Amino acid sequence: MDPIAQLRKNYTFGQLSETEVSPNPLNLFQVWFDQAVKAECPEPNSMTLATADKAGNPSARIVLLKGADEAGFTFFTNYESQKGKELAIRPQAALLFHWHELERQIRIKGMVERVSAAESDQYFHSRPAASRIGAWASPQSAEIPNREFLEEAEKAFASDFGDQPPRPEHWGGYRLRPTEIEFWQGRPSRLHDRIHYQLEGNHWRIARLAP
């Protein structure tokens, strides 16, 4: 048998009941996120972002959550990247958080929209100067000839802007407004707890799913 197929883990950390969770999934998300931070999970705000192109072909990558509230889940990127182009065509996406240390996952689906220019400006100018220069230097997802291309672009933009580069028009934020959120808690014998929230109008319907 393939050694990968023999990998096993028995989940025993916690439990989750549909009769005890908050009626609002954003409250439960905040509780779990705070616990992931307290548990010192590596980069607790890292999440998988899944998008699809015009033909429906999916793609996924890790991005960083930069805000979570009643309005939704916010992240920032290059609008001309693959994910940016796909979101322009299909403004639906899925997010996945996985906190291995707590034996937990959160799956989120929803509609995606750009945040305001003012919100993008505010976050952009909070970043280190080198990261702001990098937003100019990298034509994200485009084919480039070599590493030196990036390094030369970085030097050129640093020379032009110094340590006060403005936000590029092609860079900014997105907010995913959730319509479904699932909380997954690992349990023994693969009988995991899965609590699913579905937005119906202004109300969240709560249900337990089989593992």
PDB file of C-alpha atoms in Angstrom:
ATOM      1  CA  MET A   1       0.000   0.000   0.000  1.00  0.00           C
ATOM      2  CA  ASP A   2       1.147   3.531  -0.768  1.00  0.00           C
ATOM      3  CA  PRO A   3       2.667   5.001   2.441  1.00  0.00           C
ATOM      4  CA  ILE A   4       0.608   8.152   1.925  1.00  0.00           C
ATOM      5  CA  ALA A   5      -2.579   6.090   2.181  1.00  0.00           C
ATOM      6  CA  GLN A   6      -1.390   4.740   5.522  1.00  0.00           C
ATOM      7  CA  LEU A   7      -1.130   8.164   7.164  1.00  0.00           C
ATOM      8  CA  ARG A   8      -3.680   8.405   9.982  1.00  0.00           C
ATOM      9  CA  LYS A   9      -4.607  10.851  12.726  1.00  0.00           C
ATOM     10  CA  ASN A  10      -7.283  10.425  15.376  1.00  0.00           C
ATOM     11  CA  TYR A  11      -8.958  13.734  16.230  1.00  0.00           C
ATOM     12  CA  THR A  12      -9.702  14.240  19.921  1.00  0.00           C
ATOM     13  CA  PHE A  13      -9.289  17.966  20.627  1.00  0.00           C
ATOM     14  CA  GLY A  14     -12.866  19.265  20.864  1.00  0.00           C
ATOM     15  CA  GLN A  15     -16.491  19.061  19.872  1.00  0.00           C
ATOM     16  CA  LEU A  16     -19.171  21.240  18.306  1.00  0.00           C
ATOM     17  CA  SER A  17     -22.949  21.152  18.800  1.00  0.00           C
ATOM     18  CA  GLU A  18     -25.608  22.816  16.663  1.00  0.00           C
ATOM     19  CA  THR A  19     -27.639  23.464  19.829  1.00  0.00           C
ATOM     20  CA  GLU A  20     -24.882  25.551  21.441  1.00  0.00           C
ATOM     21  CA  VAL A  21     -23.409  27.626  18.599  1.00  0.00           C
ATOM     22  CA  SER A  22     -24.169  31.315  18.049  1.00  0.00           C
ATOM     23  CA  PRO A  23     -27.046  32.089  15.675  1.00  0.00           C
ATOM     24  CA  ASN A  24     -24.592  34.331  13.798  1.00  0.00           C
ATOM     25  CA  PRO A  25     -21.622  32.492  12.241  1.00  0.00           C
ATOM     26  CA  LEU A  26     -19.473  35.641  12.293  1.00  0.00           C
ATOM     27  CA  ASN A  27     -19.518  35.473  16.101  1.00  0.00           C
ATOM     28  CA  LEU A  28     -18.348  31.856  16.058  1.00  0.00           C
ATOM     29  CA  PHE A  29     -15.692  32.693  13.455  1.00  0.00           C
ATOM     30  CA  GLN A  30     -14.279  35.395  15.724  1.00  0.00           C
ATOM     31  CA  VAL A  31     -14.188  33.000  18.685  1.00  0.00           C
ATOM     32  CA  TRP A  32     -12.370  30.354  16.664  1.00  0.00           C
ATOM     33  CA  PHE A  33      -9.998  32.887  15.112  1.00  0.00           C
ATOM     34  CA  ASP A  34      -9.092  34.313  18.523  1.00  0.00           C
ATOM     35  CA  GLN A  35      -8.461  30.791  19.793  1.00  0.00           C
ATOM     36  CA  ALA A  36      -6.208  30.069  16.797  1.00  0.00           C
ATOM     37  CA  VAL A  37      -4.198  33.210  17.600  1.00  0.00           C
ATOM     38  CA  LYS A  38      -3.980  32.253  21.279  1.00  0.00           C
ATOM     39  CA  ALA A  39      -2.892  28.714  20.355  1.00  0.00           C
ATOM     40  CA  GLU A  40      -0.105  30.280  18.246  1.00  0.00           C
ATOM     41  CA  CYS A  41      -1.179  28.506  15.076  1.00  0.00           C
ATOM     42  CA  PRO A  42       1.265  29.504  12.308  1.00  0.00           C
ATOM     43  CA  GLU A  43      -0.179  32.453  10.371  1.00  0.00           C
ATOM     44  CA  PRO A  44      -3.728  31.972  11.671  1.00  0.00           C
ATOM     45  CA  ASN A  45      -5.011  34.473   9.084  1.00  0.00           C
ATOM     46  CA  SER A  46      -3.741  32.425   6.131  1.00  0.00           C
ATOM     47  CA  MET A  47      -6.575  31.010   4.035  1.00  0.00           C
ATOM     48  CA  THR A  48      -7.066  29.193   0.754  1.00  0.00           C
ATOM     49  CA  LEU A  49      -8.893  31.301  -1.831  1.00  0.00           C
ATOM     50  CA  ALA A  50     -10.581  29.331  -4.635  1.00  0.00           C
ATOM     51  CA  THR A  51     -11.783  31.042  -7.821  1.00  0.00           C
ATOM     52  CA  ALA A  52     -12.819  29.869 -11.288  1.00  0.00           C
ATOM     53  CA  ASP A  53     -12.280  31.088 -14.829  1.00  0.00           C
ATOM     54  CA  LYS A  54     -14.932  31.665 -17.514  1.00  0.00           C
ATOM     55  CA  ALA A  55     -15.030  27.960 -18.368  1.00  0.00           C
ATOM     56  CA  GLY A  56     -15.432  27.005 -14.725  1.00  0.00           C
ATOM     57  CA  ASN A  57     -11.895  25.676 -14.287  1.00  0.00           C
ATOM     58  CA  PRO A  58     -10.968  26.167 -10.605  1.00  0.00           C
ATOM     59  CA  SER A  59      -7.740  27.477  -9.127  1.00  0.00           C
ATOM     60  CA  ALA A  60      -6.665  27.934  -5.530  1.00  0.00           C
ATOM     61  CA  ARG A  61      -3.921  29.698  -3.609  1.00  0.00           C
ATOM     62  CA  ILE A  62      -3.090  30.912  -0.100  1.00  0.00           C
ATOM     63  CA  VAL A  63      -3.821  34.567   0.715  1.00  0.00           C
ATOM     64  CA  LEU A  64      -3.960  36.453   4.013  1.00  0.00           C
ATOM     65  CA  LEU A  65      -7.149  37.607   5.713  1.00  0.00           C
ATOM     66  CA  LYS A  66      -6.902  41.296   6.585  1.00  0.00           C
ATOM     67  CA  GLY A  67     -10.350  41.943   8.025  1.00  0.00           C
ATOM     68  CA  ALA A  68     -13.440  40.053   9.199  1.00  0.00           C
ATOM     69  CA  ASP A  69     -16.694  41.616  10.356  1.00  0.00           C
ATOM     70  CA  GLU A  70     -20.410  41.659   9.571  1.00  0.00           C
ATOM     71  CA  ALA A  71     -19.612  42.982   6.081  1.00  0.00           C
ATOM     72  CA  GLY A  72     -17.477  39.962   5.214  1.00  0.00           C
ATOM     73  CA  PHE A  73     -13.896  38.765   4.812  1.00  0.00           C
ATOM     74  CA  THR A  74     -11.307  41.126   3.327  1.00  0.00           C
ATOM     75  CA  PHE A  75      -8.042  40.438   1.499  1.00  0.00           C
ATOM     76  CA  PHE A  76      -5.783  42.454  -0.816  1.00  0.00           C
ATOM     77  CA  THR A  77      -4.035  41.623  -4.067  1.00  0.00           C
ATOM     78  CA  ASN A  78      -3.158  42.711  -7.602  1.00  0.00           C
ATOM     79  CA  TYR A  79      -6.359  43.223  -9.619  1.00  0.00           C
ATOM     80  CA  GLU A  80      -4.505  42.079 -12.761  1.00  0.00           C
ATOM     81  CA  SER A  81      -3.398  38.757 -11.234  1.00  0.00           C
ATOM     82  CA  GLN A  82      -5.013  35.454 -12.199  1.00  0.00           C
ATOM     83  CA  LYS A  83      -7.359  35.624  -9.220  1.00  0.00           C
ATOM     84  CA  GLY A  84      -8.206  39.237  -9.987  1.00  0.00           C
ATOM     85  CA  LYS A  85      -9.076  38.423 -13.596  1.00  0.00           C
ATOM     86  CA  GLU A  86     -11.137  35.412 -12.540  1.00  0.00           C
ATOM     87  CA  LEU A  87     -13.044  37.415  -9.942  1.00  0.00           C
ATOM     88  CA  ALA A  88     -13.827  40.028 -12.599  1.00  0.00           C
ATOM     89  CA  ILE A  89     -15.464  37.277 -14.682  1.00  0.00           C
ATOM     90  CA  ARG A  90     -16.981  35.227 -11.853  1.00  0.00           C
ATOM     91  CA  PRO A  91     -17.391  37.245  -8.630  1.00  0.00           C
ATOM     92  CA  GLN A  92     -17.981  34.138  -6.541  1.00  0.00           C
ATOM     93  CA  ALA A  93     -15.290  32.475  -4.446  1.00  0.00           C
ATOM     94  CA  ALA A  94     -14.620  30.084  -1.592  1.00  0.00           C
ATOM     95  CA  LEU A  95     -12.316  30.445   1.410  1.00  0.00           C
ATOM     96  CA  LEU A  96     -10.827  27.738   3.612  1.00  0.00           C
ATOM     97  CA  PHE A  97      -9.130  28.137   6.977  1.00  0.00           C
ATOM     98  CA  HIS A  98      -7.301  25.125   8.415  1.00  0.00           C
ATOM     99  CA  TRP A  99      -5.932  25.257  11.942  1.00  0.00           C
ATOM    100  CA  HIS A 100      -4.197  21.908  12.299  1.00  0.00           C
ATOM    101  CA  GLU A 101      -3.254  22.474  15.943  1.00  0.00           C
ATOM    102  CA  LEU A 102      -6.936  22.849  16.909  1.00  0.00           C
ATOM    103  CA  GLU A 103      -8.194  20.158  14.494  1.00  0.00           C
ATOM    104  CA  ARG A 104     -10.485  22.706  12.860  1.00  0.00           C
ATOM    105  CA  GLN A 105     -11.497  23.944   9.445  1.00  0.00           C
ATOM    106  CA  ILE A 106     -13.833  26.726   8.326  1.00  0.00           C
ATOM    107  CA  ARG A 107     -15.241  26.683   4.788  1.00  0.00           C
ATOM    108  CA  ILE A 108     -16.821  29.871   3.426  1.00  0.00           C
ATOM    109  CA  LYS A 109     -18.619  30.623   0.144  1.00  0.00           C
ATOM    110  CA  GLY A 110     -19.960  33.917  -1.106  1.00  0.00           C
ATOM    111  CA  MET A 111     -19.989  36.825  -3.509  1.00  0.00           C
ATOM    112  CA  VAL A 112     -16.887  38.972  -3.910  1.00  0.00           C
ATOM    113  CA  GLU A 113     -16.643  42.707  -4.538  1.00  0.00           C
ATOM    114  CA  ARG A 114     -13.862  45.277  -4.483  1.00  0.00           C
ATOM    115  CA  VAL A 115     -13.542  47.396  -1.366  1.00  0.00           C
ATOM    116  CA  SER A 116     -13.524  51.179  -1.707  1.00  0.00           C
ATOM    117  CA  ALA A 117     -10.442  53.032  -2.941  1.00  0.00           C
ATOM    118  CA  ALA A 118     -10.218  54.729   0.456  1.00  0.00           C
ATOM    119  CA  GLU A 119     -10.109  51.368   2.249  1.00  0.00           C
ATOM    120  CA  SER A 120      -7.468  50.078  -0.168  1.00  0.00           C
ATOM    121  CA  ASP A 121      -5.418  53.257   0.343  1.00  0.00           C
ATOM    122  CA  GLN A 122      -5.601  52.950   4.111  1.00  0.00           C
ATOM    123  CA  TYR A 123      -4.344  49.375   4.139  1.00  0.00           C
ATOM    124  CA  PHE A 124      -1.723  49.944   1.423  1.00  0.00           C
ATOM    125  CA  HIS A 125      -0.106  52.783   3.369  1.00  0.00           C
ATOM    126  CA  SER A 126       0.011  50.655   6.531  1.00  0.00           C
ATOM    127  CA  ARG A 127       2.306  48.159   4.785  1.00  0.00           C
ATOM    128  CA  PRO A 128       6.121  48.282   4.986  1.00  0.00           C
ATOM    129  CA  ALA A 129       7.694  50.432   2.284  1.00  0.00           C
ATOM    130  CA  ALA A 130       9.370  47.396   0.688  1.00  0.00           C
ATOM    131  CA  SER A 131       5.999  45.652   0.308  1.00  0.00           C
ATOM    132  CA  ARG A 132       4.512  48.781  -1.259  1.00  0.00           C
ATOM    133  CA  ILE A 133       7.376  48.939  -3.761  1.00  0.00           C
ATOM    134  CA  GLY A 134       6.845  45.240  -4.457  1.00  0.00           C
ATOM    135  CA  ALA A 135       3.254  45.938  -5.489  1.00  0.00           C
ATOM    136  CA  TRP A 136       4.639  48.144  -8.262  1.00  0.00           C
ATOM    137  CA  ALA A 137       7.554  45.900  -9.218  1.00  0.00           C
ATOM    138  CA  SER A 138       5.672  42.629  -9.694  1.00  0.00           C
ATOM    139  CA  PRO A 139       3.267  42.180 -12.640  1.00  0.00           C
ATOM    140  CA  GLN A 140       1.611  39.383 -10.684  1.00  0.00           C
ATOM    141  CA  SER A 141       0.821  36.181 -12.630  1.00  0.00           C
ATOM    142  CA  ALA A 142       2.456  37.523 -15.824  1.00  0.00           C
ATOM    143  CA  GLU A 143       5.332  35.625 -17.424  1.00  0.00           C
ATOM    144  CA  ILE A 144       8.692  37.275 -16.773  1.00  0.00           C
ATOM    145  CA  PRO A 145      12.151  36.444 -18.185  1.00  0.00           C
ATOM    146  CA  ASN A 146      14.073  35.915 -14.949  1.00  0.00           C
ATOM    147  CA  ARG A 147      14.557  36.909 -11.288  1.00  0.00           C
ATOM    148  CA  GLU A 148      16.696  39.869 -12.311  1.00  0.00           C
ATOM    149  CA  PHE A 149      13.648  41.423 -14.013  1.00  0.00           C
ATOM    150  CA  LEU A 150      11.951  41.760 -10.605  1.00  0.00           C
ATOM    151  CA  GLU A 151      15.070  43.028  -8.867  1.00  0.00           C
ATOM    152  CA  GLU A 152      15.672  45.698 -11.514  1.00  0.00           C
ATOM    153  CA  ALA A 153      12.018  46.766 -11.388  1.00  0.00           C
ATOM    154  CA  GLU A 154      12.233  47.025  -7.610  1.00  0.00           C
ATOM    155  CA  LYS A 155      15.300  49.266  -7.846  1.00  0.00           C
ATOM    156  CA  ALA A 156      13.671  51.463 -10.472  1.00  0.00           C
ATOM    157  CA  PHE A 157      10.448  52.006  -8.528  1.00  0.00           C
ATOM    158  CA  ALA A 158      12.360  52.557  -5.276  1.00  0.00           C
ATOM    159  CA  SER A 159      14.367  55.237  -7.050  1.00  0.00           C
ATOM    160  CA  ASP A 160      11.218  56.857  -8.429  1.00  0.00           C
ATOM    161  CA  PHE A 161       9.134  56.773  -5.234  1.00  0.00           C
ATOM    162  CA  GLY A 162      11.591  56.584  -2.343  1.00  0.00           C
ATOM    163  CA  ASP A 163       9.866  55.274   0.791  1.00  0.00           C
ATOM    164  CA  GLN A 164       6.487  56.845  -0.066  1.00  0.00           C
ATOM    165  CA  PRO A 165       5.120  54.931  -3.060  1.00  0.00           C
ATOM    166  CA  PRO A 166       1.446  55.625  -3.860  1.00  0.00           C
ATOM    167  CA  ARG A 167      -1.022  52.777  -4.230  1.00  0.00           C
ATOM    168  CA  PRO A 168      -1.087  51.417  -7.794  1.00  0.00           C
ATOM    169  CA  GLU A 169      -4.520  51.551  -9.401  1.00  0.00           C
ATOM    170  CA  HIS A 170      -4.156  47.844 -10.196  1.00  0.00           C
ATOM    171  CA  TRP A 171      -3.761  46.887  -6.509  1.00  0.00           C
ATOM    172  CA  GLY A 172      -6.417  46.840  -3.797  1.00  0.00           C
ATOM    173  CA  GLY A 173      -8.872  44.930  -1.685  1.00  0.00           C
ATOM    174  CA  TYR A 174     -11.717  42.478  -2.108  1.00  0.00           C
ATOM    175  CA  ARG A 175     -14.431  41.555   0.331  1.00  0.00           C
ATOM    176  CA  LEU A 176     -16.195  38.200   0.273  1.00  0.00           C
ATOM    177  CA  ARG A 177     -19.756  38.496   1.568  1.00  0.00           C
ATOM    178  CA  PRO A 178     -20.601  35.030   2.881  1.00  0.00           C
ATOM    179  CA  THR A 179     -23.716  33.097   1.963  1.00  0.00           C
ATOM    180  CA  GLU A 180     -22.512  29.779   3.448  1.00  0.00           C
ATOM    181  CA  ILE A 181     -20.135  29.040   6.323  1.00  0.00           C
ATOM    182  CA  GLU A 182     -19.245  25.583   7.627  1.00  0.00           C
ATOM    183  CA  PHE A 183     -17.369  24.905  10.866  1.00  0.00           C
ATOM    184  CA  TRP A 184     -15.556  21.560  11.011  1.00  0.00           C
ATOM    185  CA  GLN A 185     -14.255  20.104  14.264  1.00  0.00           C
ATOM    186  CA  GLY A 186     -12.263  16.888  14.124  1.00  0.00           C
ATOM    187  CA  ARG A 187     -13.673  14.022  16.222  1.00  0.00           C
ATOM    188  CA  PRO A 188     -12.633  10.410  16.915  1.00  0.00           C
ATOM    189  CA  SER A 189     -13.326   7.609  14.388  1.00  0.00           C
ATOM    190  CA  ARG A 190     -13.789  10.159  11.591  1.00  0.00           C
ATOM    191  CA  LEU A 191     -17.215  11.091  13.005  1.00  0.00           C
ATOM    192  CA  HIS A 192     -16.379  14.766  12.763  1.00  0.00           C
ATOM    193  CA  ASP A 193     -18.681  17.637  13.750  1.00  0.00           C
ATOM    194  CA  ARG A 194     -19.819  19.763  10.797  1.00  0.00           C
ATOM    195  CA  ILE A 195     -22.092  22.716  11.519  1.00  0.00           C
ATOM    196  CA  HIS A 196     -23.337  24.490   8.410  1.00  0.00           C
ATOM    197  CA  TYR A 197     -24.796  27.993   8.189  1.00  0.00           C
ATOM    198  CA  GLN A 198     -26.838  28.966   5.108  1.00  0.00           C
ATOM    199  CA  LEU A 199     -27.951  32.564   4.600  1.00  0.00           C
ATOM    200  CA  GLU A 200     -31.672  32.732   3.831  1.00  0.00           C
ATOM    201  CA  GLY A 201     -32.718  36.360   3.439  1.00  0.00           C
ATOM    202  CA  ASN A 202     -31.439  38.056   6.596  1.00  0.00           C
ATOM    203  CA  HIS A 203     -31.485  34.827   8.604  1.00  0.00           C
ATOM    204  CA  TRP A 204     -28.840  32.148   9.011  1.00  0.00           C
ATOM    205  CA  ARG A 205     -30.199  28.585   8.866  1.00  0.00           C
ATOM    206  CA  ILE A 206     -28.133  26.165  10.977  1.00  0.00           C
ATOM    207  CA  ALA A 207     -27.831  22.448  10.230  1.00  0.00           C
ATOM    208  CA  ARG A 208     -25.544  19.531  11.098  1.00  0.00           C
ATOM    209  CA  LEU A 209     -23.923  17.719   8.162  1.00  0.00           C
ATOM    210  CA  ALA A 210     -22.728  14.127   8.132  1.00  0.00           C
ATOM    211  CA  PRO A 211     -18.921  13.884   8.164  1.00  0.00           C
TER     212      PRO A 211
END
